[in-house]
Short mmCIF file of C-alpha atoms and ligand atoms in Angstrom, two decimals:
data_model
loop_
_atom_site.label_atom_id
_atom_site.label_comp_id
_atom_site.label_asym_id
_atom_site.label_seq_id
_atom_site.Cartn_x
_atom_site.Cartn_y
_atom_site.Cartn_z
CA UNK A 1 -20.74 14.20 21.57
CA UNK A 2 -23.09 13.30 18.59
CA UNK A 3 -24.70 10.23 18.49
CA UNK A 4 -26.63 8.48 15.71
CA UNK A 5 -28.90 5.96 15.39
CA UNK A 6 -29.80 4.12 12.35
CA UNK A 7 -31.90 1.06 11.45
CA UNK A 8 -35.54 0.13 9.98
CA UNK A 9 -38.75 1.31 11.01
CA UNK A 10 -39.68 -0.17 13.97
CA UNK A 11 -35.76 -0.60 14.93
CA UNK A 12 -36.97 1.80 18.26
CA UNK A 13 -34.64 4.59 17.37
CA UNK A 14 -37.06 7.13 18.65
CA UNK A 15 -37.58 5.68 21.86
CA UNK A 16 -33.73 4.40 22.54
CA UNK A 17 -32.40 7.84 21.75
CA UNK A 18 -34.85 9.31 24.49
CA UNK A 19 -33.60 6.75 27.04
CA UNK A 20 -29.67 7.36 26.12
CA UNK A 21 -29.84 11.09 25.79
CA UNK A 22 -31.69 10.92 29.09
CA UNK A 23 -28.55 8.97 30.91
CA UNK A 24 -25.86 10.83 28.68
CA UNK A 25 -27.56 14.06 29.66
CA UNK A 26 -27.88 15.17 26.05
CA UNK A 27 -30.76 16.09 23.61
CA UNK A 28 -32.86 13.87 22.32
CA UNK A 29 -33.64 15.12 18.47
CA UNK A 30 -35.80 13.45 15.84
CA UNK A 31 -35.58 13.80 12.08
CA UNK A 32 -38.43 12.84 11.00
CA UNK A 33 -40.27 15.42 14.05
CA UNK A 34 -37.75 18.30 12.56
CA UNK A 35 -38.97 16.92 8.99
CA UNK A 36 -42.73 17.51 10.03
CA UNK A 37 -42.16 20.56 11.34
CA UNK A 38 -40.32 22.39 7.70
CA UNK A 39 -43.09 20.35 6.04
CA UNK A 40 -46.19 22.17 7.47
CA UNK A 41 -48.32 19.03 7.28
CA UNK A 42 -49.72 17.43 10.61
CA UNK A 43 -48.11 13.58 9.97
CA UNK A 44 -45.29 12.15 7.86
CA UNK A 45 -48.16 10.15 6.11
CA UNK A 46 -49.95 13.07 5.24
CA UNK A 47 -46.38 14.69 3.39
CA UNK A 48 -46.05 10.84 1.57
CA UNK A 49 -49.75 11.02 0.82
CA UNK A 50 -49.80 15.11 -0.69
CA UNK A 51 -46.46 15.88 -1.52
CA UNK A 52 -45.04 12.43 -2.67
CA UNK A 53 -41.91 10.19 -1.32
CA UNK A 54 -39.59 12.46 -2.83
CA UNK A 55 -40.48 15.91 -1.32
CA UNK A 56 -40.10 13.89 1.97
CA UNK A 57 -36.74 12.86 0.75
CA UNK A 58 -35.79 16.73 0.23
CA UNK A 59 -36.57 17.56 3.53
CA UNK A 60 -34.99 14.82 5.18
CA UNK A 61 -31.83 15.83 3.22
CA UNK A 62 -32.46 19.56 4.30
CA UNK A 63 -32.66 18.54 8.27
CA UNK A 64 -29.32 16.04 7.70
CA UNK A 65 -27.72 19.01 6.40
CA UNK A 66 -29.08 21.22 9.52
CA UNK A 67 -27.23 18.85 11.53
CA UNK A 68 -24.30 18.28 10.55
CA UNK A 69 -22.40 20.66 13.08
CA UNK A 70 -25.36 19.52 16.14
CA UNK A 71 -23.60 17.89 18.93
CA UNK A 72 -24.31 16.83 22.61
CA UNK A 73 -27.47 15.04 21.25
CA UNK A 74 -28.51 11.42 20.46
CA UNK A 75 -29.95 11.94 16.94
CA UNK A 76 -32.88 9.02 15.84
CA UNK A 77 -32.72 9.09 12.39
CA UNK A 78 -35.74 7.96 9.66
CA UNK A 79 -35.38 4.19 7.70
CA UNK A 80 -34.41 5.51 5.01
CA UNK A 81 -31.46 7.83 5.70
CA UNK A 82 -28.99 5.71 4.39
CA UNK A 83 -30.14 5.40 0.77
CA UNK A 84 -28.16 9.32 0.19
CA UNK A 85 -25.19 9.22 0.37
CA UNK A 86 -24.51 13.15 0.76
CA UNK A 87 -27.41 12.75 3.13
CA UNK A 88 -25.26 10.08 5.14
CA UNK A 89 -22.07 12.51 5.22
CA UNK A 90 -23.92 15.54 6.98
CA UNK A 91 -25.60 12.98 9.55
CA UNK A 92 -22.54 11.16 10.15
CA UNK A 93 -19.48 14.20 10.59
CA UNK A 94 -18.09 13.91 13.94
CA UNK A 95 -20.60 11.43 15.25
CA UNK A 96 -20.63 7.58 16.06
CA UNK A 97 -23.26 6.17 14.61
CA UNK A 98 -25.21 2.77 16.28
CA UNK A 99 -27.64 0.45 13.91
CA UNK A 100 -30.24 -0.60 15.47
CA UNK A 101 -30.52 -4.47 14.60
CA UNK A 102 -33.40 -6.76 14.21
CA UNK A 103 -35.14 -9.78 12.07
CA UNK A 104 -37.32 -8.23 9.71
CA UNK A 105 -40.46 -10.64 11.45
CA UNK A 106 -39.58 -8.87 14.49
CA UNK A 107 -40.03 -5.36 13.26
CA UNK A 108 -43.53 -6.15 11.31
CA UNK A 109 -44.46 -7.13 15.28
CA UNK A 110 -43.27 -3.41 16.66
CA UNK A 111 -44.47 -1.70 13.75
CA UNK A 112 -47.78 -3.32 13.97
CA UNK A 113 -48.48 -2.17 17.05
CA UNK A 114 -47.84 1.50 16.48
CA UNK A 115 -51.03 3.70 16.10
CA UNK A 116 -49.88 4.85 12.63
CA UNK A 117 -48.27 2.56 10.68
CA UNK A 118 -45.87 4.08 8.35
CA UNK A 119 -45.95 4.91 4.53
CA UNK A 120 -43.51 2.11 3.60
CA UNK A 121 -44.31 -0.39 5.79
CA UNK A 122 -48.09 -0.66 4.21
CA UNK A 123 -47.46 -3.16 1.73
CA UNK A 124 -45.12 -6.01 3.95
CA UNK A 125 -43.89 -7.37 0.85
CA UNK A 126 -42.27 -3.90 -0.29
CA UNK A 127 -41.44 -3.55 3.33
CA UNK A 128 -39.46 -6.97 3.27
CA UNK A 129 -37.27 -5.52 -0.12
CA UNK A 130 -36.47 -2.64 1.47
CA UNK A 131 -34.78 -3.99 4.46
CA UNK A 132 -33.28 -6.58 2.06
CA UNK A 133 -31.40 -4.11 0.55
CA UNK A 134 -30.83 -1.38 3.14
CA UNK A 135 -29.31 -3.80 5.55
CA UNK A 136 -25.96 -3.85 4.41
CA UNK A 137 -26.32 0.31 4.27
CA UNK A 138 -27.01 0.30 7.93
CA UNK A 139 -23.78 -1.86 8.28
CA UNK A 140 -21.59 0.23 6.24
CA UNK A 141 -22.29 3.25 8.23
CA UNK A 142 -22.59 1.95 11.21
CA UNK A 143 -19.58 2.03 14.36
CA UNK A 144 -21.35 -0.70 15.83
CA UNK A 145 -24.39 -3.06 15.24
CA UNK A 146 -26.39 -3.29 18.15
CA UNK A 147 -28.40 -6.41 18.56
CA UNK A 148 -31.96 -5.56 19.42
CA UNK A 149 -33.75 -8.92 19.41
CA UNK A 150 -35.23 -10.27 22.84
CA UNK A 151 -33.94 -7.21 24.40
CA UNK A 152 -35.62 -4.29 26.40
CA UNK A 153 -34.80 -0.67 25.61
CA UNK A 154 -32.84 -0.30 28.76
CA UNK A 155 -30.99 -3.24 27.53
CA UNK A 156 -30.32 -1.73 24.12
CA UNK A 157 -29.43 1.90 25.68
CA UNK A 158 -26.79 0.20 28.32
CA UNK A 159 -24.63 -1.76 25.45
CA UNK A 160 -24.47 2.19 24.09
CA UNK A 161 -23.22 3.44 26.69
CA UNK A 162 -21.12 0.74 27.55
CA UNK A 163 -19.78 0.89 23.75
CA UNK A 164 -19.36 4.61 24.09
CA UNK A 165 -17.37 3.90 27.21
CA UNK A 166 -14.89 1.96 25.44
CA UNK A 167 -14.32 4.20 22.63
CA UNK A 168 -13.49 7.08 25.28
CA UNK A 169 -10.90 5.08 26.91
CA UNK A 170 -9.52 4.15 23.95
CA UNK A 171 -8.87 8.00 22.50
C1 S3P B 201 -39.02 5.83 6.45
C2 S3P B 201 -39.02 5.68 7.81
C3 S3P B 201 -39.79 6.54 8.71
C4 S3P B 201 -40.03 7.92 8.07
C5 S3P B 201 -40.63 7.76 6.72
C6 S3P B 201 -39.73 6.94 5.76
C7 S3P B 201 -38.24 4.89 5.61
O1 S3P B 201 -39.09 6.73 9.95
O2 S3P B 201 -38.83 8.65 7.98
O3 S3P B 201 -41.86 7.13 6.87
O4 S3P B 201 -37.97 5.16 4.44
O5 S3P B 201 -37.83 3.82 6.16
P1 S3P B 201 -38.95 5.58 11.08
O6 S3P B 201 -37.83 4.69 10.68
O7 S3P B 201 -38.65 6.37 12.30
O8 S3P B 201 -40.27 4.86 11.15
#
């Protein structure tokens, strides 16, 4: 089983795919860890700051394409995934793919409180345009929205599994 999550920063990708891979018994895998780790560089704001966006974007695409045959894992994904289309058809094969939904007000609250805050999400008003216009992205690719809003992790990882559930029965 591959499964993929997708939303904005500060959606909690990371930390739901921990949880669910945890109660699936799967791997947990980051892109934008396996991103760092091609890059050399000691923080994704240090390959933004030296290398530029779009050297970022080339290694992003390089780790989609590294997992496109991956399975038994829960695979958090970056923000911006879904802007490549290519990108989006490596992630995606044989997967089912979850976005991670929230009010853009809630996310500036999650991101906030994150030691780091990342590249994009520096200037809010850039930040708001680029959730503007990747939101209906996330819903094109995704199998299922999942409502994150007022809701714990545990929460968020449960209507996954219960979703996942349902699929299973139905094949
Ligand atoms: C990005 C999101 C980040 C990271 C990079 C670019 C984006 O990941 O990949 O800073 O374009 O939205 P998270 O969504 O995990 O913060």
């Amino acid at each position: 089983m591959k499964i993929v999550l997708i939303g904005f920063m500060g959606s909690g990708k990371t930390t739901v795919a921990k949880l669910l891979a945890k109660k699936l018994r799967l791997k947990a895998i980051d892109m934008d860890d396996l991103a760092l780790k091609k890059s050399g560089r000691k923080s994704i704001n240090e390959i933004f700051e030296k290398d530029g966006e779009e050297k970022f974007r080339q290694i992003e695409y390089q780790v989609a394409q590294d997992l496109a045959d991956c399975n038994d894992a829960v695979i958090s994904t970056g923000g911006g995934v879904v802007v490549n289309t290519q990108l989006m058809s490596y992630l995606t094969k044989n997967s089912l793919v979850f976005y991670l939904k929230a009010d853009f007000d809630k996310l500036k609250i999650r991101v906030r409180m994150k030691k780091i805050i990342p590249p994009l999400f520096k200037n809010e008003a850039l930040a708001r345009n680029l959730y503007k216009t990747r939101q209906p992205l996330y819903e094109s690719y995704a199998n299922m929205n999942i409502l994150t809003d007022r809701r714990t992790i545990e929460m968020v990882a449960t209507d996954i599994t219960a979703h996942i559930g349902e699929t299973n029965g139905r094949e």
